[in-house]
Amino acid sequence: MSVLQVLKLKIMKKIYTILIFFLAASGAFGQQFEESVSENEKFEKPKVQVGGDFALQLQFLNHHADSALIPLGQGFNLPTANLKLDALLADGISVNLTTYLSSRHHVEAWVKGGYLLIDKLPFIKSNAITRVMDYLTFKIGVMELNYGDAHFRRSDNGHVIRNAFTGNYIMDAFTTAPAFEALFRDKGWLLMAAVTTGSLDPALTGYNASNQTYTPYYINKELAFYWKAGYDKQINSDLRLRATMSGFHSANNHFGSLYNGDRTGSRYYLVMNLITDNSADVDPSQNHLSGNWGPGFIDRDNSFMWNLLAKYKGLEFFGTYETASGTRAFGGSKFTFNQYAVEGLYHFGKEENFYGGVRYNYVWNNTSSSIGRIQVSAG
């Protein structure tokens, strides 16, 4: 797949123009949402599947601002890759482990997370439980939180095939944390309720070097809750509709954020890096979220996201509206951020393997600062 993008960003009266050419290798392009354990074959014995994702990016960028920015060269960035291990343990029960083999933020391999997915409970011999599990899916582990639908269409390190526009939203609602999700699905309707620690870097005790104090953390005081409700239906062979509303609610968190959880880094390498006469200016792992903007680390948070997907034959529309309010971590101020994004894509070819499209993304906050971005893509 090849993607050609042109982006225009307006940040507090600063204009930036970015041109990026992107090469990726992965599976077939197509929209996937909530998982289920495969029902295509009868379970016979446990088995393991090994998969992966790989992305190689050739970057041609120009950036401009009121402040002095580092000069940008042109060439290939460090390739990024993911390793995926999926094991079918029993009828309706599977386990997943995803490892980032290399990323912008970490050049060494490290684990994204792992989780257990349960569609059936074969070890409980009960007809009533069997009937209930026809509608339920449980997911538990350290995993990507299922808040909103935008995270299903984002680039995740080497896994880029589901994102037609390469770069992610300006305010990127994505994080990994210990969590438990219970999902109900029936005749297109879906309801999901979940609980999480919300901590990107779980810890039992913190230390403040400035006043030499220790602070114990208690999980019962830091639990966050999130949910989703919606409708997803293939109306006929030509038309698919999906509409969802999601919420995320955290009352206290010592170190985590729904909007600062991308540990791999954005696709816009070194963009907007200021000249500080330091080697960190040209280190891709520094300012690894370049191009993003949002509340950062959060203590308290109430977020809501609305999504709409409509696909008729080769024509696809995806829309997002999101609002987030709360307080920043480490004694920070109150914030309110709002975001909307609209995408239009047209898929063509015998298997719809080719496409062209445009995305507009706009974010603003309670201080009247704002960012807008236009992306044009073909592949």
JSON list of C-alpha atoms in Angstrom, two decimals, residues 42-182:
[
{"chain": "A", "resi": 42, "resn": "LYS", "atom": "CA", "xyz": [-14.83, -26.38, 15.08]},
{"chain": "A", "resi": 43, "resn": "PHE", "atom": "CA", "xyz": [-12.38, -26.48, 17.96]},
{"chain": "A", "resi": 44, "resn": "GLU", "atom": "CA", "xyz": [-10.30, -29.65, 17.95]},
{"chain": "A", "resi": 45, "resn": "LYS", "atom": "CA", "xyz": [-7.15, -28.81, 19.89]},
{"chain": "A", "resi": 46, "resn": "PRO", "atom": "CA", "xyz": [-5.19, -25.76, 21.12]},
{"chain": "A", "resi": 47, "resn": "LYS", "atom": "CA", "xyz": [-3.19, -24.00, 18.43]},
{"chain": "A", "resi": 48, "resn": "VAL", "atom": "CA", "xyz": [-0.94, -20.98, 18.09]},
{"chain": "A", "resi": 49, "resn": "GLN", "atom": "CA", "xyz": [-0.85, -18.41, 15.29]},
{"chain": "A", "resi": 50, "resn": "VAL", "atom": "CA", "xyz": [2.13, -16.11, 14.71]},
{"chain": "A", "resi": 51, "resn": "GLY", "atom": "CA", "xyz": [1.62, -12.84, 12.82]},
{"chain": "A", "resi": 52, "resn": "GLY", "atom": "CA", "xyz": [3.17, -9.46, 12.43]},
{"chain": "A", "resi": 53, "resn": "ASP", "atom": "CA", "xyz": [3.04, -5.97, 10.97]},
{"chain": "A", "resi": 54, "resn": "PHE", "atom": "CA", "xyz": [5.77, -3.95, 9.28]},
{"chain": "A", "resi": 55, "resn": "ALA", "atom": "CA", "xyz": [5.89, -0.30, 8.20]},
{"chain": "A", "resi": 56, "resn": "LEU", "atom": "CA", "xyz": [8.60, 1.58, 6.29]},
{"chain": "A", "resi": 57, "resn": "GLN", "atom": "CA", "xyz": [8.22, 5.33, 5.88]},
{"chain": "A", "resi": 58, "resn": "LEU", "atom": "CA", "xyz": [9.89, 7.56, 3.31]},
{"chain": "A", "resi": 59, "resn": "GLN", "atom": "CA", "xyz": [9.49, 11.10, 4.60]},
{"chain": "A", "resi": 60, "resn": "PHE", "atom": "CA", "xyz": [9.53, 14.40, 2.69]},
{"chain": "A", "resi": 61, "resn": "LEU", "atom": "CA", "xyz": [8.57, 17.13, 5.15]},
{"chain": "A", "resi": 62, "resn": "ASN", "atom": "CA", "xyz": [8.67, 20.90, 5.39]},
{"chain": "A", "resi": 63, "resn": "HIS", "atom": "CA", "xyz": [7.64, 22.73, 8.54]},
{"chain": "A", "resi": 64, "resn": "HIS", "atom": "CA", "xyz": [7.33, 26.42, 9.35]},
{"chain": "A", "resi": 65, "resn": "ALA", "atom": "CA", "xyz": [6.55, 28.34, 12.55]},
{"chain": "A", "resi": 66, "resn": "ASP", "atom": "CA", "xyz": [7.07, 31.68, 14.27]},
{"chain": "A", "resi": 67, "resn": "SER", "atom": "CA", "xyz": [9.83, 30.03, 16.33]},
{"chain": "A", "resi": 68, "resn": "ALA", "atom": "CA", "xyz": [13.14, 28.61, 15.06]},
{"chain": "A", "resi": 69, "resn": "LEU", "atom": "CA", "xyz": [12.70, 24.97, 14.01]},
{"chain": "A", "resi": 70, "resn": "ILE", "atom": "CA", "xyz": [15.37, 22.41, 13.18]},
{"chain": "A", "resi": 71, "resn": "PRO", "atom": "CA", "xyz": [16.00, 21.80, 9.45]},
{"chain": "A", "resi": 72, "resn": "LEU", "atom": "CA", "xyz": [14.45, 18.57, 8.17]},
{"chain": "A", "resi": 73, "resn": "GLY", "atom": "CA", "xyz": [16.17, 16.18, 5.79]},
{"chain": "A", "resi": 74, "resn": "GLN", "atom": "CA", "xyz": [14.48, 13.67, 3.51]},
{"chain": "A", "resi": 75, "resn": "GLY", "atom": "CA", "xyz": [14.77, 9.91, 3.65]},
{"chain": "A", "resi": 76, "resn": "PHE", "atom": "CA", "xyz": [13.65, 6.70, 5.28]},
{"chain": "A", "resi": 77, "resn": "ASN", "atom": "CA", "xyz": [12.78, 6.57, 8.96]},
{"chain": "A", "resi": 78, "resn": "LEU", "atom": "CA", "xyz": [13.57, 3.62, 11.21]},
{"chain": "A", "resi": 79, "resn": "PRO", "atom": "CA", "xyz": [11.21, 0.78, 10.18]},
{"chain": "A", "resi": 80, "resn": "THR", "atom": "CA", "xyz": [8.63, -0.17, 12.78]},
{"chain": "A", "resi": 81, "resn": "ALA", "atom": "CA", "xyz": [7.30, -3.67, 13.42]},
{"chain": "A", "resi": 82, "resn": "ASN", "atom": "CA", "xyz": [4.89, -5.56, 15.67]},
{"chain": "A", "resi": 83, "resn": "LEU", "atom": "CA", "xyz": [4.86, -9.26, 16.57]},
{"chain": "A", "resi": 84, "resn": "LYS", "atom": "CA", "xyz": [1.51, -10.88, 17.33]},
{"chain": "A", "resi": 85, "resn": "LEU", "atom": "CA", "xyz": [0.95, -14.21, 19.05]},
{"chain": "A", "resi": 86, "resn": "ASP", "atom": "CA", "xyz": [-2.58, -15.62, 19.21]},
{"chain": "A", "resi": 87, "resn": "ALA", "atom": "CA", "xyz": [-3.37, -18.91, 20.90]},
{"chain": "A", "resi": 88, "resn": "LEU", "atom": "CA", "xyz": [-6.71, -20.71, 20.80]},
{"chain": "A", "resi": 89, "resn": "LEU", "atom": "CA", "xyz": [-6.84, -22.34, 24.23]},
{"chain": "A", "resi": 90, "resn": "ALA", "atom": "CA", "xyz": [-10.29, -23.93, 24.21]},
{"chain": "A", "resi": 91, "resn": "ASP", "atom": "CA", "xyz": [-13.62, -23.66, 22.42]},
{"chain": "A", "resi": 92, "resn": "GLY", "atom": "CA", "xyz": [-14.41, -19.93, 22.47]},
{"chain": "A", "resi": 93, "resn": "ILE", "atom": "CA", "xyz": [-11.32, -18.93, 24.50]},
{"chain": "A", "resi": 94, "resn": "SER", "atom": "CA", "xyz": [-8.17, -17.32, 23.09]},
{"chain": "A", "resi": 95, "resn": "VAL", "atom": "CA", "xyz": [-5.20, -15.32, 24.35]},
{"chain": "A", "resi": 96, "resn": "ASN", "atom": "CA", "xyz": [-3.25, -12.57, 22.57]},
{"chain": "A", "resi": 97, "resn": "LEU", "atom": "CA", "xyz": [0.22, -11.09, 23.11]},
{"chain": "A", "resi": 98, "resn": "THR", "atom": "CA", "xyz": [1.47, -8.13, 21.05]},
{"chain": "A", "resi": 99, "resn": "THR", "atom": "CA", "xyz": [5.10, -6.99, 21.13]},
{"chain": "A", "resi": 100, "resn": "TYR", "atom": "CA", "xyz": [6.53, -3.85, 19.57]},
{"chain": "A", "resi": 101, "resn": "LEU", "atom": "CA", "xyz": [9.73, -5.11, 17.94]},
{"chain": "A", "resi": 102, "resn": "SER", "atom": "CA", "xyz": [10.93, -1.60, 17.07]},
{"chain": "A", "resi": 103, "resn": "SER", "atom": "CA", "xyz": [9.29, 1.79, 17.35]},
{"chain": "A", "resi": 104, "resn": "ARG", "atom": "CA", "xyz": [10.07, 5.46, 17.16]},
{"chain": "A", "resi": 105, "resn": "HIS", "atom": "CA", "xyz": [10.13, 5.82, 20.95]},
{"chain": "A", "resi": 106, "resn": "HIS", "atom": "CA", "xyz": [11.90, 2.53, 21.79]},
{"chain": "A", "resi": 107, "resn": "VAL", "atom": "CA", "xyz": [14.37, 0.91, 19.39]},
{"chain": "A", "resi": 108, "resn": "GLU", "atom": "CA", "xyz": [14.35, -2.30, 21.44]},
{"chain": "A", "resi": 109, "resn": "ALA", "atom": "CA", "xyz": [11.52, -4.85, 21.66]},
{"chain": "A", "resi": 110, "resn": "TRP", "atom": "CA", "xyz": [8.96, -4.38, 24.43]},
{"chain": "A", "resi": 111, "resn": "VAL", "atom": "CA", "xyz": [5.46, -5.66, 25.14]},
{"chain": "A", "resi": 112, "resn": "LYS", "atom": "CA", "xyz": [2.38, -3.63, 24.23]},
{"chain": "A", "resi": 113, "resn": "GLY", "atom": "CA", "xyz": [0.06, -5.91, 26.21]},
{"chain": "A", "resi": 114, "resn": "GLY", "atom": "CA", "xyz": [-1.76, -9.21, 26.35]},
{"chain": "A", "resi": 115, "resn": "TYR", "atom": "CA", "xyz": [-5.33, -10.26, 27.05]},
{"chain": "A", "resi": 116, "resn": "LEU", "atom": "CA", "xyz": [-7.74, -13.15, 27.31]},
{"chain": "A", "resi": 117, "resn": "LEU", "atom": "CA", "xyz": [-10.79, -13.18, 24.99]},
{"chain": "A", "resi": 118, "resn": "ILE", "atom": "CA", "xyz": [-13.78, -15.31, 26.03]},
{"chain": "A", "resi": 119, "resn": "ASP", "atom": "CA", "xyz": [-16.85, -16.03, 23.87]},
{"chain": "A", "resi": 120, "resn": "LYS", "atom": "CA", "xyz": [-17.79, -19.32, 25.54]},
{"chain": "A", "resi": 121, "resn": "LEU", "atom": "CA", "xyz": [-17.39, -21.03, 28.92]},
{"chain": "A", "resi": 122, "resn": "PRO", "atom": "CA", "xyz": [-17.06, -24.71, 27.92]},
{"chain": "A", "resi": 123, "resn": "PHE", "atom": "CA", "xyz": [-15.83, -25.75, 31.38]},
{"chain": "A", "resi": 124, "resn": "ILE", "atom": "CA", "xyz": [-19.20, -24.76, 32.92]},
{"chain": "A", "resi": 125, "resn": "LYS", "atom": "CA", "xyz": [-21.79, -27.39, 32.07]},
{"chain": "A", "resi": 126, "resn": "SER", "atom": "CA", "xyz": [-24.93, -25.28, 32.09]},
{"chain": "A", "resi": 127, "resn": "ASN", "atom": "CA", "xyz": [-27.43, -24.76, 29.29]},
{"chain": "A", "resi": 128, "resn": "ALA", "atom": "CA", "xyz": [-28.39, -21.38, 30.76]},
{"chain": "A", "resi": 129, "resn": "ILE", "atom": "CA", "xyz": [-24.76, -20.17, 30.78]},
{"chain": "A", "resi": 130, "resn": "THR", "atom": "CA", "xyz": [-24.29, -21.43, 27.22]},
{"chain": "A", "resi": 131, "resn": "ARG", "atom": "CA", "xyz": [-27.32, -19.46, 26.02]},
{"chain": "A", "resi": 132, "resn": "VAL", "atom": "CA", "xyz": [-26.15, -16.29, 27.81]},
{"chain": "A", "resi": 133, "resn": "MET", "atom": "CA", "xyz": [-22.67, -16.59, 26.29]},
{"chain": "A", "resi": 134, "resn": "ASP", "atom": "CA", "xyz": [-24.24, -16.58, 22.81]},
{"chain": "A", "resi": 135, "resn": "TYR", "atom": "CA", "xyz": [-24.54, -12.82, 23.35]},
{"chain": "A", "resi": 136, "resn": "LEU", "atom": "CA", "xyz": [-21.53, -11.99, 25.54]},
{"chain": "A", "resi": 137, "resn": "THR", "atom": "CA", "xyz": [-17.79, -11.51, 25.04]},
{"chain": "A", "resi": 138, "resn": "PHE", "atom": "CA", "xyz": [-15.37, -10.94, 27.91]},
{"chain": "A", "resi": 139, "resn": "LYS", "atom": "CA", "xyz": [-11.95, -9.37, 27.50]},
{"chain": "A", "resi": 140, "resn": "ILE", "atom": "CA", "xyz": [-9.42, -9.11, 30.33]},
{"chain": "A", "resi": 141, "resn": "GLY", "atom": "CA", "xyz": [-5.74, -8.18, 30.50]},
{"chain": "A", "resi": 142, "resn": "VAL", "atom": "CA", "xyz": [-3.41, -5.30, 29.74]},
{"chain": "A", "resi": 143, "resn": "MET", "atom": "CA", "xyz": [-4.82, -4.00, 26.48]},
{"chain": "A", "resi": 144, "resn": "GLU", "atom": "CA", "xyz": [-5.95, -1.20, 24.21]},
{"chain": "A", "resi": 145, "resn": "LEU", "atom": "CA", "xyz": [-9.03, 0.32, 25.85]},
{"chain": "A", "resi": 146, "resn": "ASN", "atom": "CA", "xyz": [-12.17, 0.12, 23.72]},
{"chain": "A", "resi": 147, "resn": "TYR", "atom": "CA", "xyz": [-13.22, 3.74, 24.14]},
{"chain": "A", "resi": 148, "resn": "GLY", "atom": "CA", "xyz": [-14.80, 5.14, 20.98]},
{"chain": "A", "resi": 149, "resn": "ASP", "atom": "CA", "xyz": [-14.40, 3.78, 17.46]},
{"chain": "A", "resi": 150, "resn": "ALA", "atom": "CA", "xyz": [-11.57, 6.03, 16.27]},
{"chain": "A", "resi": 151, "resn": "HIS", "atom": "CA", "xyz": [-8.93, 3.78, 17.84]},
{"chain": "A", "resi": 152, "resn": "PHE", "atom": "CA", "xyz": [-9.95, 1.00, 15.43]},
{"chain": "A", "resi": 153, "resn": "ARG", "atom": "CA", "xyz": [-8.83, 3.21, 12.52]},
{"chain": "A", "resi": 154, "resn": "ARG", "atom": "CA", "xyz": [-5.50, 4.46, 13.91]},
{"chain": "A", "resi": 155, "resn": "SER", "atom": "CA", "xyz": [-1.92, 3.47, 13.16]},
{"chain": "A", "resi": 156, "resn": "ASP", "atom": "CA", "xyz": [-0.34, 1.46, 15.96]},
{"chain": "A", "resi": 157, "resn": "ASN", "atom": "CA", "xyz": [3.40, 1.35, 15.34]},
{"chain": "A", "resi": 158, "resn": "GLY", "atom": "CA", "xyz": [3.89, -1.23, 12.56]},
{"chain": "A", "resi": 159, "resn": "HIS", "atom": "CA", "xyz": [0.17, -1.94, 12.34]},
{"chain": "A", "resi": 160, "resn": "VAL", "atom": "CA", "xyz": [-0.91, 0.76, 9.88]},
{"chain": "A", "resi": 161, "resn": "ILE", "atom": "CA", "xyz": [-3.11, -1.06, 7.37]},
{"chain": "A", "resi": 162, "resn": "ARG", "atom": "CA", "xyz": [-6.40, -0.02, 9.02]},
{"chain": "A", "resi": 163, "resn": "ASN", "atom": "CA", "xyz": [-5.54, 3.70, 8.79]},
{"chain": "A", "resi": 164, "resn": "ALA", "atom": "CA", "xyz": [-6.02, 5.09, 5.31]},
{"chain": "A", "resi": 165, "resn": "PHE", "atom": "CA", "xyz": [-4.46, 8.41, 6.37]},
{"chain": "A", "resi": 166, "resn": "THR", "atom": "CA", "xyz": [-1.29, 7.14, 8.12]},
{"chain": "A", "resi": 167, "resn": "GLY", "atom": "CA", "xyz": [-1.25, 9.79, 10.88]},
{"chain": "A", "resi": 168, "resn": "ASN", "atom": "CA", "xyz": [-3.68, 9.62, 13.81]},
{"chain": "A", "resi": 169, "resn": "TYR", "atom": "CA", "xyz": [-6.10, 12.20, 15.19]},
{"chain": "A", "resi": 170, "resn": "ILE", "atom": "CA", "xyz": [-4.69, 15.41, 16.67]},
{"chain": "A", "resi": 171, "resn": "MET", "atom": "CA", "xyz": [-6.24, 14.51, 20.04]},
{"chain": "A", "resi": 172, "resn": "ASP", "atom": "CA", "xyz": [-5.48, 10.81, 20.09]},
{"chain": "A", "resi": 173, "resn": "ALA", "atom": "CA", "xyz": [-7.68, 8.83, 22.52]},
{"chain": "A", "resi": 174, "resn": "PHE", "atom": "CA", "xyz": [-5.49, 5.75, 22.85]},
{"chain": "A", "resi": 175, "resn": "THR", "atom": "CA", "xyz": [-3.86, 4.02, 25.79]},
{"chain": "A", "resi": 176, "resn": "THR", "atom": "CA", "xyz": [-3.09, 0.57, 27.16]},
{"chain": "A", "resi": 177, "resn": "ALA", "atom": "CA", "xyz": [-3.87, -0.40, 30.76]},
{"chain": "A", "resi": 178, "resn": "PRO", "atom": "CA", "xyz": [-5.13, -3.32, 32.88]},
{"chain": "A", "resi": 179, "resn": "ALA", "atom": "CA", "xyz": [-8.84, -3.63, 32.19]},
{"chain": "A", "resi": 180, "resn": "PHE", "atom": "CA", "xyz": [-11.91, -5.87, 32.07]},
{"chain": "A", "resi": 181, "resn": "GLU", "atom": "CA", "xyz": [-14.58, -5.46, 29.37]},
{"chain": "A", "resi": 182, "resn": "ALA", "atom": "CA", "xyz": [-17.98, -7.15, 29.08]}
]
